[in-house]
Coordinates of C-alpha atoms (C1' of nucleotides) in Angstrom, one line a residue:
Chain A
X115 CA -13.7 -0.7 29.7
X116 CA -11.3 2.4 29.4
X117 CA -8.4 2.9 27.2
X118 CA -6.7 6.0 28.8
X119 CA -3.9 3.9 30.4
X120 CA -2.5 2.6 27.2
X121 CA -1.7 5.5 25.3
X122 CA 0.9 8.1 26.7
X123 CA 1.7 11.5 25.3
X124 CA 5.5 12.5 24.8
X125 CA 6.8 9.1 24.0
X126 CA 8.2 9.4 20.7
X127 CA 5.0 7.3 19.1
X128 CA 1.7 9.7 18.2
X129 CA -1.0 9.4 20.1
X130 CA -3.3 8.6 17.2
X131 CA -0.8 5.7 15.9
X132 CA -1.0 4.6 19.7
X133 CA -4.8 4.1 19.1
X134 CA -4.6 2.9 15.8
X135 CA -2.5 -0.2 17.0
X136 CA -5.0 -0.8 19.8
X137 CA -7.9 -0.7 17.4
X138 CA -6.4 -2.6 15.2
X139 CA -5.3 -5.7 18.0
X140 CA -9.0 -5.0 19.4
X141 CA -10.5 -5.8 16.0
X142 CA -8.1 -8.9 15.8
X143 CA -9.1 -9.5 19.1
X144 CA -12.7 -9.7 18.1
X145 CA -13.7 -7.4 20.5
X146 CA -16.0 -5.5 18.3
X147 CA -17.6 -8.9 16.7
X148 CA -20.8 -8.2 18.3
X149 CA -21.9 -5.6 16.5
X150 CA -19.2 -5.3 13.3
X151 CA -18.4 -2.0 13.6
X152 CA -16.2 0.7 15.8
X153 CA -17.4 2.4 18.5
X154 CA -18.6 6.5 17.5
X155 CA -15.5 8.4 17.3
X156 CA -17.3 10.4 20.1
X157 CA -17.4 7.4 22.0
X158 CA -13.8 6.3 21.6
X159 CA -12.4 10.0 21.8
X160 CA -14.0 9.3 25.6
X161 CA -12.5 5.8 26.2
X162 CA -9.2 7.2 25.1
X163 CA -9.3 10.1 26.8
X164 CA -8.6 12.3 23.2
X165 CA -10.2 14.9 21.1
X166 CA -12.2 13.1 18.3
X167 CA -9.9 14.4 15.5
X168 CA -7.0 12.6 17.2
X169 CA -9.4 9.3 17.0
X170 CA -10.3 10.3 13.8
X171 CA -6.5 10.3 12.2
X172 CA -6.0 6.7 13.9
X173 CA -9.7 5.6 11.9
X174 CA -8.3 6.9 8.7
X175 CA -5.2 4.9 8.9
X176 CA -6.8 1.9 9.6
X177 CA -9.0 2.9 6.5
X178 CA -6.0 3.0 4.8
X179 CA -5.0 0.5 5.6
X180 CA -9.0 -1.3 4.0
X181 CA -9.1 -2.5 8.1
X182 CA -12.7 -0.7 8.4
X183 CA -14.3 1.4 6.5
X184 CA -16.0 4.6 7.6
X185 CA -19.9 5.5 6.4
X186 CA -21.2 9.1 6.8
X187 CA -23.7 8.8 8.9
X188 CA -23.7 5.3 10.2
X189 CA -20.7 4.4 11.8
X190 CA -16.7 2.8 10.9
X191 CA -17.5 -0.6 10.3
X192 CA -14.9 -3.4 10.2
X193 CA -14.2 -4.7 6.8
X194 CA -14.3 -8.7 6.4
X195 CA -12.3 -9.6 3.3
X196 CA -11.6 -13.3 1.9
X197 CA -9.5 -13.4 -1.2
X198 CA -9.9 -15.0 -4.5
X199 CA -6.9 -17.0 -5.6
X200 CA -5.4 -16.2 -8.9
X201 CA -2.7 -18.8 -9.9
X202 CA -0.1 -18.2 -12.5
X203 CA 1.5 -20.4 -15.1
X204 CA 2.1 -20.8 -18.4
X205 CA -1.9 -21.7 -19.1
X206 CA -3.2 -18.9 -17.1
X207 CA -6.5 -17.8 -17.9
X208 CA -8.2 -15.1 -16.3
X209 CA -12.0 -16.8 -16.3
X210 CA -10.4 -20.6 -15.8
X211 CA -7.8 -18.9 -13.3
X212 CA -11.2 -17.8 -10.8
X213 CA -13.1 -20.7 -11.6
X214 CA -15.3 -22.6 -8.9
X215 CA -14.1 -19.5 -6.4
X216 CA -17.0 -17.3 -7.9
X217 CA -20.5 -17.8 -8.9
X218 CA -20.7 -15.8 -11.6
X219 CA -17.2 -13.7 -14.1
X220 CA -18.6 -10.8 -16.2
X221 CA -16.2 -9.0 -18.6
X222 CA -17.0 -5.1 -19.6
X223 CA -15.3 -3.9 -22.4
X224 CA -15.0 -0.2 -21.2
X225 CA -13.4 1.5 -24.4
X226 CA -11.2 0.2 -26.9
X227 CA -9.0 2.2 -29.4
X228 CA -6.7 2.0 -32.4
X229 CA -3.4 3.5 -31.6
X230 CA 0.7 3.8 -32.3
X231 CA 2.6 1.2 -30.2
X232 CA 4.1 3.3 -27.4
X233 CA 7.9 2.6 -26.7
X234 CA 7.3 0.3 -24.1
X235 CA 4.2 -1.8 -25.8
X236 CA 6.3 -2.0 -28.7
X237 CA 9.1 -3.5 -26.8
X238 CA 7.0 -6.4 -24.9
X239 CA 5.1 -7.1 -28.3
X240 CA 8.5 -7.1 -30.3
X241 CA 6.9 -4.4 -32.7
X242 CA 8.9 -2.1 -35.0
X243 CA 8.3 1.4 -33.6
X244 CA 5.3 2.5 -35.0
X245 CA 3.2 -0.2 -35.2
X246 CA -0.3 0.1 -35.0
X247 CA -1.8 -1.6 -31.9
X248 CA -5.3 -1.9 -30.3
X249 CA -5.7 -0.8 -26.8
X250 CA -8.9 -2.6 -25.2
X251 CA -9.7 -1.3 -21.6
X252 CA -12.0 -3.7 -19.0
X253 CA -13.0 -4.5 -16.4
X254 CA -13.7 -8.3 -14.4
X255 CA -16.6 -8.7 -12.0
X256 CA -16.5 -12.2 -10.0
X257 CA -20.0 -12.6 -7.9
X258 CA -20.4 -8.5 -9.0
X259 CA -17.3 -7.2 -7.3
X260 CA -14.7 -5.8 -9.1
X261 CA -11.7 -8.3 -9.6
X262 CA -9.5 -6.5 -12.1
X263 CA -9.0 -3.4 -14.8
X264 CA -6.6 -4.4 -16.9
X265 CA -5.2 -2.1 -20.1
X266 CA -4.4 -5.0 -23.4
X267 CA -2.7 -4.4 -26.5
X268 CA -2.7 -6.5 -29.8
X269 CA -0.7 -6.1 -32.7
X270 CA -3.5 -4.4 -35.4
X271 CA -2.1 -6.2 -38.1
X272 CA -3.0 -9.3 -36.4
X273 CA -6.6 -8.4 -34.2
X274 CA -8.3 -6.1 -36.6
X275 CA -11.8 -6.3 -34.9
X276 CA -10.9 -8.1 -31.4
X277 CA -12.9 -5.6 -29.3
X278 CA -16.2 -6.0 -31.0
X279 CA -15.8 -9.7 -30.3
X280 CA -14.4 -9.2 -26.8
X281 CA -17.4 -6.7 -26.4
X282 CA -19.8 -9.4 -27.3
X283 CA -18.3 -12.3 -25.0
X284 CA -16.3 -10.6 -22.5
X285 CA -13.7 -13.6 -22.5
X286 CA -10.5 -12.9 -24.2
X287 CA -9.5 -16.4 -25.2
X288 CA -12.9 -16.6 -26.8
X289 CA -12.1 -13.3 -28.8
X290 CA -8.8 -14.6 -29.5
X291 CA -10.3 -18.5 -30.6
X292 CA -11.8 -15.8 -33.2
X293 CA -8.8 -15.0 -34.5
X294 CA -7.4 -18.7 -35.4
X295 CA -5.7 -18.6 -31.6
X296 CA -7.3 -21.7 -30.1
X297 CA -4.6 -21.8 -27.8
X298 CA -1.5 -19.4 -25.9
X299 CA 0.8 -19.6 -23.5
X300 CA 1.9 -16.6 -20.6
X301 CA 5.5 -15.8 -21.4
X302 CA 5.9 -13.5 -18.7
X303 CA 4.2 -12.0 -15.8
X304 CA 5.8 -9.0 -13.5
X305 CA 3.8 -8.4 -10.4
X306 CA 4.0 -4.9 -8.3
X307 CA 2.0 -3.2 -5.8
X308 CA 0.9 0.5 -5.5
X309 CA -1.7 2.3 -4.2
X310 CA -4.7 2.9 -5.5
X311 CA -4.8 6.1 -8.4
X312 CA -8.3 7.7 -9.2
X313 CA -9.0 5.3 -11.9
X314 CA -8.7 2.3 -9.9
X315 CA -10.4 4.1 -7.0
X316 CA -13.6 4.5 -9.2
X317 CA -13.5 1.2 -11.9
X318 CA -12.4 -1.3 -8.8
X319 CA -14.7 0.1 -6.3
X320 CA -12.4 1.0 -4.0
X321 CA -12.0 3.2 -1.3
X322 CA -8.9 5.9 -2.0
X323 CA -5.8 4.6 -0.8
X324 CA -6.8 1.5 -1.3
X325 CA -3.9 -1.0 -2.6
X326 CA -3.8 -2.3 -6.0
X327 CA -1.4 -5.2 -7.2
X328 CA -0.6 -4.5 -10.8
X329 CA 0.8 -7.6 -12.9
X330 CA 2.2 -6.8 -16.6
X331 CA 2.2 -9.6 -18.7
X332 CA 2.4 -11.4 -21.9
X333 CA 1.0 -13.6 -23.9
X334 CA 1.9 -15.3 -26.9
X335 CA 0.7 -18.2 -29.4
X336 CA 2.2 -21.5 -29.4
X337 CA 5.3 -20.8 -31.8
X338 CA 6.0 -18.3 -29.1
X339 CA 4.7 -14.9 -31.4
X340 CA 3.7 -12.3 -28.7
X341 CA -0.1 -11.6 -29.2
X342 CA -1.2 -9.6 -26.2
X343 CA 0.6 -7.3 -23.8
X344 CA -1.3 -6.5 -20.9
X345 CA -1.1 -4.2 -17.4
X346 CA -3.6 -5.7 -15.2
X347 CA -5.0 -3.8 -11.4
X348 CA -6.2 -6.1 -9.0
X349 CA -7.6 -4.7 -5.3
X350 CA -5.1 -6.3 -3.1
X351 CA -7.3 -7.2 -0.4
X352 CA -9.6 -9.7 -2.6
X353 CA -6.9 -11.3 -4.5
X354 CA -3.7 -13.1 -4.1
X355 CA -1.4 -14.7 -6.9
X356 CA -0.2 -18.4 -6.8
X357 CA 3.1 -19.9 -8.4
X358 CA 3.1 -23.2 -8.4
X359 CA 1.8 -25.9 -6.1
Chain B
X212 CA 3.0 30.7 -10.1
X213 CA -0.2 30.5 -8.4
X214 CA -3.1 27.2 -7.8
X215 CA -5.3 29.1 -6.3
X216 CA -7.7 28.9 -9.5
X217 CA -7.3 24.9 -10.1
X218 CA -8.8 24.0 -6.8
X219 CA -12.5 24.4 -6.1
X220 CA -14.9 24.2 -2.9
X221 CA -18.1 22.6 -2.6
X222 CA -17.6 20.9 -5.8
X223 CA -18.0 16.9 -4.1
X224 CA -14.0 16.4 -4.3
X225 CA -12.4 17.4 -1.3
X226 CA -9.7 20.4 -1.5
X227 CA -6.8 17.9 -0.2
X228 CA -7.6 15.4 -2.7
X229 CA -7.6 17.7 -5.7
X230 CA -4.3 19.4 -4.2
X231 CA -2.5 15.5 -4.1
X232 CA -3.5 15.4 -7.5
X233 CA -2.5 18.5 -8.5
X234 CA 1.3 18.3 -6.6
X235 CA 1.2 14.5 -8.1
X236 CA 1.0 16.0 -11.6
X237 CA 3.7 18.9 -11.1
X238 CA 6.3 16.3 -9.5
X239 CA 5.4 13.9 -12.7
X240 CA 5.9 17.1 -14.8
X241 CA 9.4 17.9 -13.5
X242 CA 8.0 21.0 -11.3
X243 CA 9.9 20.8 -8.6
X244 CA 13.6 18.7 -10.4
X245 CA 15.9 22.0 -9.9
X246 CA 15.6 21.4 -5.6
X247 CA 13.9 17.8 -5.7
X248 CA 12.1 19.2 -3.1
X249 CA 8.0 20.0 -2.6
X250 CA 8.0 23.7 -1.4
X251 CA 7.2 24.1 2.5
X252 CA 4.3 23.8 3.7
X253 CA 3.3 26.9 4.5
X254 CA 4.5 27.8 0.9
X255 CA 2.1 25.3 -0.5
X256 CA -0.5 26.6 1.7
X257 CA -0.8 30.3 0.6
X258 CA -0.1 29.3 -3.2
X259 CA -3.4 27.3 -2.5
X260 CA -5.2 29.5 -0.8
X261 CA -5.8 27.1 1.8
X262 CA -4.7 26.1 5.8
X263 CA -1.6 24.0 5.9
X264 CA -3.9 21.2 7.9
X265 CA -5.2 20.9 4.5
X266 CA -1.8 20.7 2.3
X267 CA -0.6 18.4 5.2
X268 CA -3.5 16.1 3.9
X269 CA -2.6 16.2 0.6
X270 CA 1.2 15.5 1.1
X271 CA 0.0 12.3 3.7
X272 CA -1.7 11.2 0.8
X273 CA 1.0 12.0 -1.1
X274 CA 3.5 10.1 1.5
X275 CA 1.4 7.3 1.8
X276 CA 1.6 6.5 -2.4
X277 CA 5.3 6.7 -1.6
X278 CA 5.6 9.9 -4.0
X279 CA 7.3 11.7 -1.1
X280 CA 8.7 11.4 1.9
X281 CA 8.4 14.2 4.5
X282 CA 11.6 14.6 6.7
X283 CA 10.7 17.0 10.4
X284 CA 13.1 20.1 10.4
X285 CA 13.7 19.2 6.5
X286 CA 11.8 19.3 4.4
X287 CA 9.2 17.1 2.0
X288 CA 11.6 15.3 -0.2
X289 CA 10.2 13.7 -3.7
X290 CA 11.3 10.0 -4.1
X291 CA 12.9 8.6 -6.5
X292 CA 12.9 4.6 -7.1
X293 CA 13.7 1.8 -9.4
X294 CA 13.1 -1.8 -7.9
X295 CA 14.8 -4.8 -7.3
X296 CA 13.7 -7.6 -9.8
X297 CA 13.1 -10.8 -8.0
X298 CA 12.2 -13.8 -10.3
X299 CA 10.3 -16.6 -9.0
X300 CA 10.4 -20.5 -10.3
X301 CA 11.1 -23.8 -9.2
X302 CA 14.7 -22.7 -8.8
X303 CA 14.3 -19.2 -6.8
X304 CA 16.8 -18.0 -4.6
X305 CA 17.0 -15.3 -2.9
X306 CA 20.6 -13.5 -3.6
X307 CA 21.1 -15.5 -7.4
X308 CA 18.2 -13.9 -7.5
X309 CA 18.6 -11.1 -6.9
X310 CA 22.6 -11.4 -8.0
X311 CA 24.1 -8.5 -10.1
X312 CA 21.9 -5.4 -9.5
X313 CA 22.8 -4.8 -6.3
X314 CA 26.8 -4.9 -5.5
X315 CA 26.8 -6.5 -1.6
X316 CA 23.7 -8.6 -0.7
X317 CA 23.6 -9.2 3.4
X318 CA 21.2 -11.2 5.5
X319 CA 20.9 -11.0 9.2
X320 CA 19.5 -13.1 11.3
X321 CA 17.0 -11.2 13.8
X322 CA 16.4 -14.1 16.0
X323 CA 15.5 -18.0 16.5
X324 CA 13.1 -20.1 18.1
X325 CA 12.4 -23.7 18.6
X326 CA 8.5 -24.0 18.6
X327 CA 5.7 -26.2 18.3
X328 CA 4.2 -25.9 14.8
X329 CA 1.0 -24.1 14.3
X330 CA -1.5 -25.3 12.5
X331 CA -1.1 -23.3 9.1
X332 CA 2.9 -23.8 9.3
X333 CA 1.7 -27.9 10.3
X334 CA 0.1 -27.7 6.7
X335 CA 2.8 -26.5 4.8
X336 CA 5.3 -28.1 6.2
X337 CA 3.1 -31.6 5.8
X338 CA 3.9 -32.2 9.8
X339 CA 2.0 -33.8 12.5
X340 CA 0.1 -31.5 14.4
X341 CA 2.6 -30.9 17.8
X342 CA 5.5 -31.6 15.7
X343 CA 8.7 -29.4 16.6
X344 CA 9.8 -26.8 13.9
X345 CA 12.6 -24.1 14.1
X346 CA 11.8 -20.5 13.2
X347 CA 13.7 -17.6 11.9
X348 CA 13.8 -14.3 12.1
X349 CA 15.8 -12.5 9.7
X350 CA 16.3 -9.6 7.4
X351 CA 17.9 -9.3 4.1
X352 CA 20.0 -6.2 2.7
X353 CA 20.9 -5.1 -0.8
X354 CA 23.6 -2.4 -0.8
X355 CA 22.2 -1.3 2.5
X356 CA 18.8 -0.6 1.7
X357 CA 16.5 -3.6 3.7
X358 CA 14.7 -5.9 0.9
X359 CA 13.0 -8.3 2.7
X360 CA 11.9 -9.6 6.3
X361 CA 11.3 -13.2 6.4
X362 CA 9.7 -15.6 8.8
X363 CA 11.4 -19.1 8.3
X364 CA 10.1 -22.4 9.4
X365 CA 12.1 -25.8 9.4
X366 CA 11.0 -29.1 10.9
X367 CA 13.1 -29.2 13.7
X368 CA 14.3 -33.0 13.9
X369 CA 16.0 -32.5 10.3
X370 CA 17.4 -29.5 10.9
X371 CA 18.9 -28.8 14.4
X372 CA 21.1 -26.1 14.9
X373 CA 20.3 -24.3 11.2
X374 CA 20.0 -20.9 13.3
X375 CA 23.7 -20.7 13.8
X376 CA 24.5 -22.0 10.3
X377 CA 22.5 -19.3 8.7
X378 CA 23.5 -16.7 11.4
X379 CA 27.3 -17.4 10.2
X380 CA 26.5 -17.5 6.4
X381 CA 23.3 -15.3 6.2
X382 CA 22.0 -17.8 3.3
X383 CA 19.3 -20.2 3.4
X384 CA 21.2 -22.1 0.5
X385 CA 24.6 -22.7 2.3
X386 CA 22.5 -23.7 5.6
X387 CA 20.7 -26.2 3.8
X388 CA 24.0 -27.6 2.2
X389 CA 25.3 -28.2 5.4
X390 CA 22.6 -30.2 6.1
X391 CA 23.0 -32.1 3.1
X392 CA 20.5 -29.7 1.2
X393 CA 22.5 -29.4 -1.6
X394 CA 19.7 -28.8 -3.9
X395 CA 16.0 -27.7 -3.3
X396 CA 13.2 -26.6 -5.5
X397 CA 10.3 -23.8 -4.9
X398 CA 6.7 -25.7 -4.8
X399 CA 4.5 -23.5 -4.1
X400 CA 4.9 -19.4 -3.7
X401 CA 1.5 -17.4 -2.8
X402 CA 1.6 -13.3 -3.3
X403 CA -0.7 -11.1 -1.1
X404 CA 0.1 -7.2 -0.8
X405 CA -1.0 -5.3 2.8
X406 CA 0.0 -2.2 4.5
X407 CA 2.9 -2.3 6.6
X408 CA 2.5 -3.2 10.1
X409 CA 4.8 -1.9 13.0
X410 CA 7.1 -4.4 13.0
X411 CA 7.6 -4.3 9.1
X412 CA 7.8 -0.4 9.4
X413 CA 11.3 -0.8 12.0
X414 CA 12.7 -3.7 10.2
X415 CA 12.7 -2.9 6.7
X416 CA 12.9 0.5 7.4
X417 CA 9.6 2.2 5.8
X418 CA 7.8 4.8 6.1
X419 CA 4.1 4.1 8.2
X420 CA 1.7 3.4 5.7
X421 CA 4.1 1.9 3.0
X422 CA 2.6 -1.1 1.1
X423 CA 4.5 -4.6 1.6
X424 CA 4.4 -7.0 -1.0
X425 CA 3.7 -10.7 1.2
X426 CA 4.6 -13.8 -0.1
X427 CA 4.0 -17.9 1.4
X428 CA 6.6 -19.9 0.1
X429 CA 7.4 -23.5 0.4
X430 CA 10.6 -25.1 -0.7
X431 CA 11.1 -28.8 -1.1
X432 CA 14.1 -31.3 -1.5
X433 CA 14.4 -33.2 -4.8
X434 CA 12.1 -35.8 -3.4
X435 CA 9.4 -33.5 -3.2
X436 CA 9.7 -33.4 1.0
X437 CA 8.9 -29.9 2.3
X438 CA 12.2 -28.6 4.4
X439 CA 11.2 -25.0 4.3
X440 CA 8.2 -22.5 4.7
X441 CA 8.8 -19.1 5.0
X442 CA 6.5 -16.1 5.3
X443 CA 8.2 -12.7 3.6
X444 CA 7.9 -9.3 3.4
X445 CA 9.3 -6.9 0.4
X446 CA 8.4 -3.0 0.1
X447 CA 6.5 -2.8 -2.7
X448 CA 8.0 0.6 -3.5
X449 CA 11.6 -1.6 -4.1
X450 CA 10.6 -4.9 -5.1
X451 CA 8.6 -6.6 -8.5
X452 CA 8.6 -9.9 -8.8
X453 CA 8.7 -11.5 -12.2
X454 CA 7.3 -15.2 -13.6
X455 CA 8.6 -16.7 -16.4
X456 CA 10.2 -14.6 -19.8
Chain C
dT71 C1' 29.4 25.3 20.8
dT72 C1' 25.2 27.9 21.1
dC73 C1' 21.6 30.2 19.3
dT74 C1' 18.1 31.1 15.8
dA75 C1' 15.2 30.5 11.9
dT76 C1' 13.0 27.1 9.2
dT77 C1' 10.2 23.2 8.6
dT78 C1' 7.6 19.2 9.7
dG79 C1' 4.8 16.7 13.6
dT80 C1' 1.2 16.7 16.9
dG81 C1' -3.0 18.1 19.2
dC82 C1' -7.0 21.0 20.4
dG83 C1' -11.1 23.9 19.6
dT84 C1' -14.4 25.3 16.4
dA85 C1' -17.4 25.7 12.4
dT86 C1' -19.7 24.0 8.6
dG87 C1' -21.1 20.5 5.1
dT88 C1' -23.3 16.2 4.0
dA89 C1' -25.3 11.7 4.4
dT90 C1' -28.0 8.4 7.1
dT91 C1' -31.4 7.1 10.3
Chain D
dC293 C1' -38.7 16.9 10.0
dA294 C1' -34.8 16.4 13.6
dA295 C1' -31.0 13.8 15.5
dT296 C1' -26.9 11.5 14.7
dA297 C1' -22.4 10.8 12.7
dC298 C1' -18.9 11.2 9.4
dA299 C1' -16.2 14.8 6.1
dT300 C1' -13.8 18.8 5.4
dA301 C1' -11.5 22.9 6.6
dC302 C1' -9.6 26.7 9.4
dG303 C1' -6.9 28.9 13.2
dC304 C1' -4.0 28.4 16.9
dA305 C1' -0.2 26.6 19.8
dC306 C1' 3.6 24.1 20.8
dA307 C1' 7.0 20.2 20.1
dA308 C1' 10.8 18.2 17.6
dA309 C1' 14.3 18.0 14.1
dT310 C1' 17.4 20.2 11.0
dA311 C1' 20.4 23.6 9.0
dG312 C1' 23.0 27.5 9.2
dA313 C1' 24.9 31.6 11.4

DNA sequence: TTCTATTTGTGCGTATGTATT
DNA sequence: CAATACATACGCACAAATAGA
């Protein structure tokens, strides 16, 4: 099978987005099920009737786009993704949240610090300016792929020592049953998307350009005191949010 | 001012990668405020030391986080954006919703069809498998700037005829009223994020390779009966969506 | 209006680096 | 080790859009 005749030069789309969309319907298609992966960009530079870097831009679009995923050496194989469902509500808990979905949810602390409340921590804790707060930075495996990165903050005053006992059980509610909070509530939750910076690229295992959804949200205790701000990266292509239902 | 020293060969990052990075920080730092412009290419290339293939990488990259936007014959342009806030809870709707930040809120409707009910819209919609169900196409405008591209599905023996309704009114609430809708409530709302496919690219009017936010929805009457299903698409660069607070 | 300079968009050919098999 | 295949970068050419003279 030969390509040539569906992609024309001179018709206001590029070539390599031309081939891009054709990929892209082949791989729907499942016309490259048999063996998982792409043809050699040799191979479909031929089919196509193109020079390989004009196959190459359309691979690195759909790699972009986390469609297939290009291996030095070995070949552009087609990425298979099924996505972990991450409802929201007022009782939403990361560990509880993932639940039967995964086999196994490790936490990592990664670093924590002590530090002044920035303007906009401040704000969503309800903090005078100045406040001291405690910044913990981790990371969520589910079945040993990265899930999240999140950034928290706790008021000091309140969580002197949470990042020891987050180290040790890599659950916040647990660290936070520590403190006397046997229970809280999600006030808030704002969810974005953005691509992927280097950061994510290298604690999420991702690919650059990847897409991250980024939820910032807060917690508080029962009587509605905030108690944990937090900015939270998910890959977008093994998780989806759920309101409701 | 010269780069030339802050970028380095043959040291495992590629040059266009450390040059995104390096342009991402200068925009971030103001560099460039006085034109809100990125230098030409060729500019960028010689203050680089490298070939404008290679700046043209960085600025893609650059392009694709939505950081810039080049124009042919223009220029590369740095964007600016703050995004619509669109709450979601058992009472969402679209233009309360969205209500005073934008001044003029339009929806147009792209086009109808009367259809047999797949399988996944069968589900939602709690329908018999073969059962008839009206779609909609349609797009929704705030101050002129596209916000969303919806895919709409109603059981078709309850609401015949919605697709003019909603054509003359260009809201989902006043089509339901006149179908003796005059309340519904939001059940069940799913949030996925992808790239932007061709057809979200010429209808919300992105740039290729912009990230959509995706979101499943189903809508029920007061009695808990599903009457609506819709599958919609926000950019990500102009929409967050916000639960509870 | 027409022409020209500027700037981005597309495509090809080539060379070299690097990782996998 | 060699062969294969992806990764990066350069140089060249021309097309297309824009802005300004």
């Amino acid at each position: 099978m030969t390509d040539v005749a569906t992609v024309q030069r001179q018709k206001g789309v590029a070539l390599w987005r031309q081939i891009a969309d054709k990929i892209r319907a082949n791989i729907s298609a499942g016309e490259y099920d048999s063996t998982g992966m792409v043809p050699p960009e040799t191979v479909l530079a031929e089919q196509f009737g193109v020079n390989r870097h004009t196959i190459r831009s359309a691979l690195a679009a759909l790699g972009q786009e986390g469609i297939v995923r290009a291996m030095q050496g070995r070949g552009t194989m087609i990425e298979v993704k099924d996505r972990f469902n991450f409802p929201i509500s007022r009782r939403t808990r990361f560990t509880q949240g993932i639940g039967r979905q995964a086999r196994d949810i490790e936490g990592f602390l990664l670093s924590s610090a002590r530090e002044i409340a920035t303007a906009e921590v401040a704000r969503w804790l309800k903090l005078a300016p100045g406040t001291e707060v405690i910044r913990l930075e981790a990371v969520r495996k589910a079945d040993g792929r990265a899930l999240s990165r999140a950034t928290t903050w706790f008021p000091a005053a309140r969580f002197e020592g949470i990042a020891e006992v987050f180290a040790k059980t890599g659950s916040v509610t647990k660290a936070l049953s520590e403190f006397g909070v046997g229970d809280y509530l999600r006030d808030k939750t704002e969810i974005t998307a953005r691509h992927a910076e280097p950061d994510d690229v290298a604690t999420l295992e991702l690919t650059p350009g990847a897409i991250v959804l980024v939820t910032r949200a807060l917690n508080t205790d029962p009587d509605g005191e905030p108690i944990q701000y937090s900015i939270t990266r998910f890959p977008a292509d093994r998780v989806q949010f759920t309101i409701g239902g």
